[in-house]
Short mmCIF file of C-alpha atoms and ligand atoms in Angstrom, two decimals:
data_model
loop_
_atom_site.label_atom_id
_atom_site.label_comp_id
_atom_site.label_asym_id
_atom_site.label_seq_id
_atom_site.Cartn_x
_atom_site.Cartn_y
_atom_site.Cartn_z
CA MET A 9 106.38 113.71 76.46
CA PRO A 10 103.10 114.04 79.29
CA ASN A 11 104.44 114.04 82.65
CA ALA A 12 103.34 111.42 85.11
CA ILE A 13 104.01 112.04 89.41
CA VAL A 14 103.93 107.70 90.02
CA THR A 15 103.77 107.07 93.79
CA GLY A 16 105.03 104.32 95.02
CA ALA A 17 107.98 103.32 91.90
CA THR A 18 109.44 101.27 93.16
CA SER A 19 107.13 98.20 94.12
CA GLY A 20 104.35 96.33 93.30
CA ILE A 21 101.15 98.61 91.71
CA GLY A 22 103.31 101.04 91.77
CA ASN A 23 106.20 99.75 89.95
CA ALA A 24 103.79 97.92 87.34
CA ILE A 25 102.17 101.57 86.26
CA ALA A 26 105.07 103.68 85.78
CA LEU A 27 106.47 100.63 83.32
CA LYS A 28 103.15 100.84 81.73
CA LEU A 29 103.52 105.06 81.31
CA LEU A 30 106.89 104.47 79.92
CA SER A 31 105.53 102.40 77.47
CA LEU A 32 102.86 104.62 76.83
CA GLY A 33 105.51 107.54 76.35
CA TYR A 34 105.12 109.29 79.46
CA THR A 35 108.33 110.89 81.01
CA VAL A 36 108.31 109.25 84.95
CA LYS A 37 108.98 110.57 87.67
CA GLY A 38 108.66 108.39 90.56
CA ILE A 39 108.52 108.74 94.10
CA ALA A 40 109.68 105.88 96.71
CA ARG A 41 112.11 105.58 99.89
CA SER A 42 114.12 103.38 98.13
CA LYS A 43 116.42 103.41 95.13
CA PRO A 44 115.26 103.46 92.22
CA SER A 45 114.06 99.50 90.64
CA ILE A 46 113.88 100.87 87.66
CA THR A 47 116.67 102.01 84.47
CA HIS A 48 115.28 104.14 81.28
CA THR A 49 116.04 107.24 80.38
CA SER A 50 112.37 109.10 81.23
CA TYR A 51 112.35 107.86 84.52
CA CYS A 52 113.64 110.07 86.62
CA HIS A 53 113.63 109.13 90.78
CA THR A 54 113.06 111.10 93.10
CA GLN A 55 113.84 109.16 97.05
CA LEU A 56 111.25 110.77 99.65
CA ASP A 57 109.21 109.23 102.93
CA LEU A 58 105.76 110.70 101.97
CA LEU A 59 105.85 111.27 105.53
CA ASP A 60 108.33 114.45 105.69
CA THR A 61 105.29 116.77 104.56
CA HIS A 62 108.65 119.63 103.80
CA ALA A 63 109.84 116.47 101.50
CA LEU A 64 106.74 116.90 99.54
CA GLU A 65 106.22 120.65 99.37
CA HIS A 66 109.73 121.26 98.27
CA PHE A 67 108.92 118.49 95.15
CA CYS A 68 105.73 119.79 94.17
CA LYS A 69 107.63 123.56 94.11
CA GLU A 70 109.86 121.96 91.34
CA GLN A 71 107.29 120.44 89.18
CA VAL A 72 106.20 122.37 86.45
CA ASP A 73 103.87 119.90 83.98
CA VAL A 74 102.31 117.84 85.38
CA ASP A 75 99.68 115.54 83.73
CA VAL A 76 98.98 112.46 85.71
CA LEU A 77 99.56 111.64 89.59
CA ILE A 78 99.28 108.61 90.51
CA ASN A 79 98.79 108.01 93.92
CA ALA A 80 99.72 104.07 94.34
CA ALA A 81 102.51 104.40 97.52
CA GLY A 82 100.42 102.61 100.29
CA ILE A 83 100.91 100.44 103.68
CA GLY A 84 98.65 97.62 105.18
CA LEU A 85 98.91 97.08 108.75
CA PHE A 86 96.00 94.37 109.86
CA LYS A 87 94.90 93.40 113.47
CA GLU A 88 92.18 93.99 116.03
CA LEU A 89 91.93 97.44 117.21
CA ASP A 90 92.76 97.78 120.10
CA TYR A 91 96.45 95.95 119.33
CA PHE A 92 97.57 99.03 117.46
CA THR A 93 99.64 101.48 118.96
CA THR A 94 98.65 104.83 118.43
CA GLN A 95 102.47 104.99 116.42
CA GLU A 96 100.91 102.56 113.34
CA ILE A 97 97.31 104.14 113.88
CA THR A 98 99.43 107.58 112.66
CA THR A 99 101.76 105.62 110.00
CA LEU A 100 98.90 104.86 108.52
CA LEU A 101 97.31 107.57 108.17
CA ASP A 102 99.80 109.17 107.07
CA THR A 103 100.73 107.18 104.46
CA ASN A 104 97.31 105.90 103.16
CA LEU A 105 95.87 109.27 102.95
CA LYS A 106 96.92 112.46 104.33
CA ALA A 107 100.42 111.80 101.86
CA PRO A 108 97.48 111.25 98.68
CA LEU A 109 95.71 114.37 99.82
CA LEU A 110 98.01 117.14 100.33
CA LEU A 111 100.05 115.79 97.12
CA THR A 112 96.96 116.07 95.02
CA ASN A 113 96.36 119.85 96.82
CA LEU A 114 100.06 120.70 96.05
CA LEU A 115 99.45 119.44 92.22
CA THR A 116 96.16 120.47 91.36
CA SER A 117 96.43 124.30 89.49
CA LYS A 118 99.40 122.06 87.26
CA LEU A 119 96.86 119.66 86.78
CA LYS A 120 94.22 122.10 85.71
CA ARG A 121 96.36 124.36 83.83
CA ASN A 122 97.97 120.39 81.61
CA GLN A 123 93.65 119.55 81.95
CA GLY A 124 95.56 116.07 83.09
CA THR A 125 94.49 112.96 85.66
CA ILE A 126 94.89 112.00 88.23
CA ILE A 127 94.73 108.05 90.03
CA ASN A 128 94.26 107.25 93.47
CA ILE A 129 94.43 103.72 94.46
CA SER A 130 92.55 102.86 96.92
CA SER A 131 91.15 99.35 98.25
CA ILE A 132 88.98 96.40 97.37
CA GLU A 133 88.96 97.22 101.15
CA ALA A 134 86.36 101.05 100.83
CA THR A 135 84.12 98.48 99.03
CA LYS A 136 83.75 96.67 101.80
CA HIS A 137 83.81 95.91 105.40
CA SER A 138 86.58 93.03 107.09
CA ARG A 139 87.67 91.96 110.43
CA LEU A 140 90.99 92.82 111.20
CA SER A 141 90.64 96.26 108.19
CA THR A 142 89.87 98.88 110.96
CA ILE A 143 92.69 101.28 109.87
CA TYR A 144 92.94 100.39 106.31
CA THR A 145 89.07 100.64 105.68
CA ALA A 146 88.83 103.55 107.08
CA THR A 147 91.91 105.55 105.28
CA LYS A 148 91.01 103.97 101.96
CA SER A 149 87.45 104.46 101.46
CA ALA A 150 88.17 107.98 102.23
CA LEU A 151 91.11 107.96 100.09
CA GLN A 152 87.43 106.52 97.28
CA ALA A 153 85.21 109.05 99.14
CA PHE A 154 87.52 112.19 98.10
CA SER A 155 88.72 111.10 94.75
CA LEU A 156 85.04 111.42 94.26
CA THR A 157 84.65 114.23 96.07
CA LEU A 158 87.01 115.84 94.10
CA PHE A 159 85.92 115.21 90.41
CA GLU A 160 82.75 117.15 91.43
CA GLU A 161 84.80 119.62 92.57
CA ILE A 162 87.50 119.98 89.68
CA ARG A 163 85.68 118.81 86.70
CA LYS A 164 84.36 121.62 84.83
CA SER A 165 88.59 121.84 85.63
CA GLY A 166 88.68 119.70 82.98
CA VAL A 167 91.31 117.69 85.28
CA LYS A 168 90.24 114.21 85.23
CA VAL A 169 90.07 112.23 89.02
CA SER A 170 90.35 107.80 89.00
CA ASN A 171 89.70 105.86 91.75
CA ILE A 172 91.01 102.51 91.10
CA ASN A 173 90.03 99.18 94.07
CA PRO A 174 92.24 96.46 93.13
CA ASP A 175 91.18 93.21 95.65
CA ILE A 176 94.48 90.07 96.88
CA THR A 177 97.37 91.74 93.83
CA ASP A 178 100.13 89.77 94.44
CA THR A 179 103.64 92.00 95.42
CA ALA A 180 105.67 93.18 98.45
CA PHE A 181 102.00 94.59 100.04
CA PHE A 182 102.38 90.94 102.22
CA ASP A 183 106.57 90.66 103.02
CA THR A 184 104.94 91.63 106.44
CA LEU A 185 101.39 90.71 106.68
CA SER A 186 99.82 87.64 109.05
CA PHE A 187 98.04 86.44 105.06
CA LYS A 188 99.20 86.38 101.52
CA PRO A 189 97.47 85.33 97.89
CA THR A 190 98.45 82.20 97.11
CA ASP A 191 99.94 79.90 94.27
CA ASP A 192 97.00 79.68 92.83
CA LYS A 193 96.63 82.19 90.34
CA THR A 194 92.83 82.72 90.31
CA THR A 195 93.01 83.92 93.55
CA HIS A 196 95.28 87.52 92.91
CA LEU A 197 95.87 90.14 90.73
CA ILE A 198 98.99 90.69 89.39
CA PRO A 199 100.40 94.15 89.81
CA GLU A 200 100.01 94.70 85.83
CA GLN A 201 96.32 94.31 85.49
CA ILE A 202 96.19 97.47 87.98
CA ALA A 203 98.42 98.67 85.11
CA ASP A 204 96.33 98.09 82.10
CA ALA A 205 93.59 99.89 84.30
CA VAL A 206 94.98 102.73 85.01
CA GLU A 207 95.74 102.63 80.44
CA TYR A 208 91.95 101.62 79.94
CA ILE A 209 91.20 105.14 82.47
CA LEU A 210 93.80 107.33 80.77
CA SER A 211 93.10 106.42 76.50
CA ASP A 212 89.53 108.39 76.30
CA ASN A 213 89.54 111.96 76.76
CA ASN A 214 86.23 112.11 76.36
CA ARG A 215 84.55 110.25 79.62
CA VAL A 216 86.11 109.44 83.42
CA ILE A 217 85.99 106.51 84.96
CA THR A 218 85.50 107.75 88.79
CA ASP A 219 85.68 104.89 90.31
CA MET A 220 86.81 100.86 89.61
CA THR A 221 86.94 98.16 91.38
CA ILE A 222 88.81 94.99 90.29
CA ARG A 223 88.66 91.45 91.09
CA PRO A 224 89.98 88.06 90.60
CA GLN A 225 87.38 85.28 90.01
CA ARG A 226 88.23 83.24 93.26
CA PHE A 227 88.33 83.58 96.80
CA ALA A 228 90.89 82.82 99.03
CA LEU A 229 94.22 83.38 101.28
CA GLU A 230 96.88 81.18 102.96
CA LYS A 231 97.98 82.29 106.45
CA VAL A 232 101.48 83.46 106.94
CA LYS A 233 102.90 82.21 110.97
CA ARG A 234 105.33 85.37 111.68
CA LYS A 235 107.35 86.19 114.57
N1 LIG B 6 98.32 94.41 96.66
C1 LIG B 6 97.00 94.25 97.84
O1 LIG B 6 96.92 93.47 97.56
C2 LIG B 6 97.08 95.67 97.26
C3 LIG B 6 95.16 95.52 97.50
C4 LIG B 6 94.05 96.50 97.22
C5 LIG B 6 94.60 97.57 96.68
N2 LIG B 6 97.01 98.18 96.87
C6 LIG B 6 96.74 99.30 97.59
O2 LIG B 6 97.68 99.96 96.69
C7 LIG B 6 99.71 100.73 96.89
C8 LIG B 6 100.32 99.73 96.29
O3 LIG B 6 100.15 98.70 97.01
P1 LIG B 6 101.10 96.96 95.74
O4 LIG B 6 100.27 96.25 96.48
O5 LIG B 6 102.25 97.40 95.07
O6 LIG B 6 102.45 96.92 97.74
P2 LIG B 6 104.45 97.30 97.45
O7 LIG B 6 104.51 96.40 96.34
O8 LIG B 6 104.90 96.78 99.50
O9 LIG B 6 104.05 98.43 97.46
C9 LIG B 6 104.14 99.76 98.00
C10 LIG B 6 104.84 100.59 97.56
O10 LIG B 6 104.99 102.10 98.02
C11 LIG B 6 105.96 102.86 98.30
N3 LIG B 6 106.16 103.24 100.46
C12 LIG B 6 104.97 103.06 101.16
N4 LIG B 6 105.78 104.26 102.92
C13 LIG B 6 106.25 104.86 101.31
C14 LIG B 6 106.82 105.83 102.51
N5 LIG B 6 106.17 106.42 103.77
N6 LIG B 6 106.63 107.04 101.05
C15 LIG B 6 106.90 106.34 100.43
N7 LIG B 6 106.87 105.87 99.52
C16 LIG B 6 106.18 104.67 100.18
C17 LIG B 6 107.28 101.68 98.95
O11 LIG B 6 108.65 101.97 98.60
P3 LIG B 6 109.65 101.94 99.68
O12 LIG B 6 109.37 101.23 100.89
O13 LIG B 6 111.17 102.03 98.70
O14 LIG B 6 109.72 103.19 100.52
C18 LIG B 6 106.33 101.27 98.01
O15 LIG B 6 106.81 101.60 96.63
C19 LIG B 6 98.78 100.96 98.14
O16 LIG B 6 98.43 101.78 98.47
C20 LIG B 6 98.00 99.72 98.68
O17 LIG B 6 96.60 99.89 99.73
C21 LIG B 6 97.21 97.17 97.56
#
């Protein structure tokens, strides 16, 4: 059985990808701060805060065989730059960028041994420039650039690197934000569509999809009032 590590496996896109990989016969090691939301004999959960670099190093040292690494965990915060605190900027950078870079760094030699695949979940925001998204866009564009650069560096080792840029996807990502997807299904994706993209990326060993953008047909968002 091939082995996959999936960050953010408790919710949304990471959860759908973990379930997809289990259905494809992978053994999945999921990472998140909360308890597992998946019960499957081939699923093993590690409760870990990706901001804890010592815990990350310890987790990676324990891994022997790694075929697929999915960096899906991430958070969003959208407001004018001068309203961000230093702590908020640090947390966004550390969660969305530093953690996937460190995990990839710590697991690359193991992925090389198995000619494995790294898939990073970036965002549509890496491909455009939206108001109120300065820090989030900075983290996601950097993750996209990291993915494309890493592929050039390690393609000769047989490791594949793919970056996915999902547009608005209906998940808990919006639970604390001042906007959310509308009820109109044509204006947002669902996490299973990103998981289908992962299946497609993994389906052929003789080509590499380096960068994939997935969008709903229409654009609409609903404003949400929060205290
Ligand atoms: N939803 C969208 O519209 C959308 C669009 C483009 C890109 N994305 C990206 O897709 C990825 C997944 O987002 P989602 O929409 O699925 O959001 P979600 O439902 O909120 O899931 C986020 C996941 O990340 C985990 N996570 C967050 N911070 C963590 C930390 N410090 N340590 C460990 N795990 C952490 C969460 O688990 P715990 O809370 O249990 O730790 C959760 O499993 C993110 O990178 C996001 O930027 C989302």
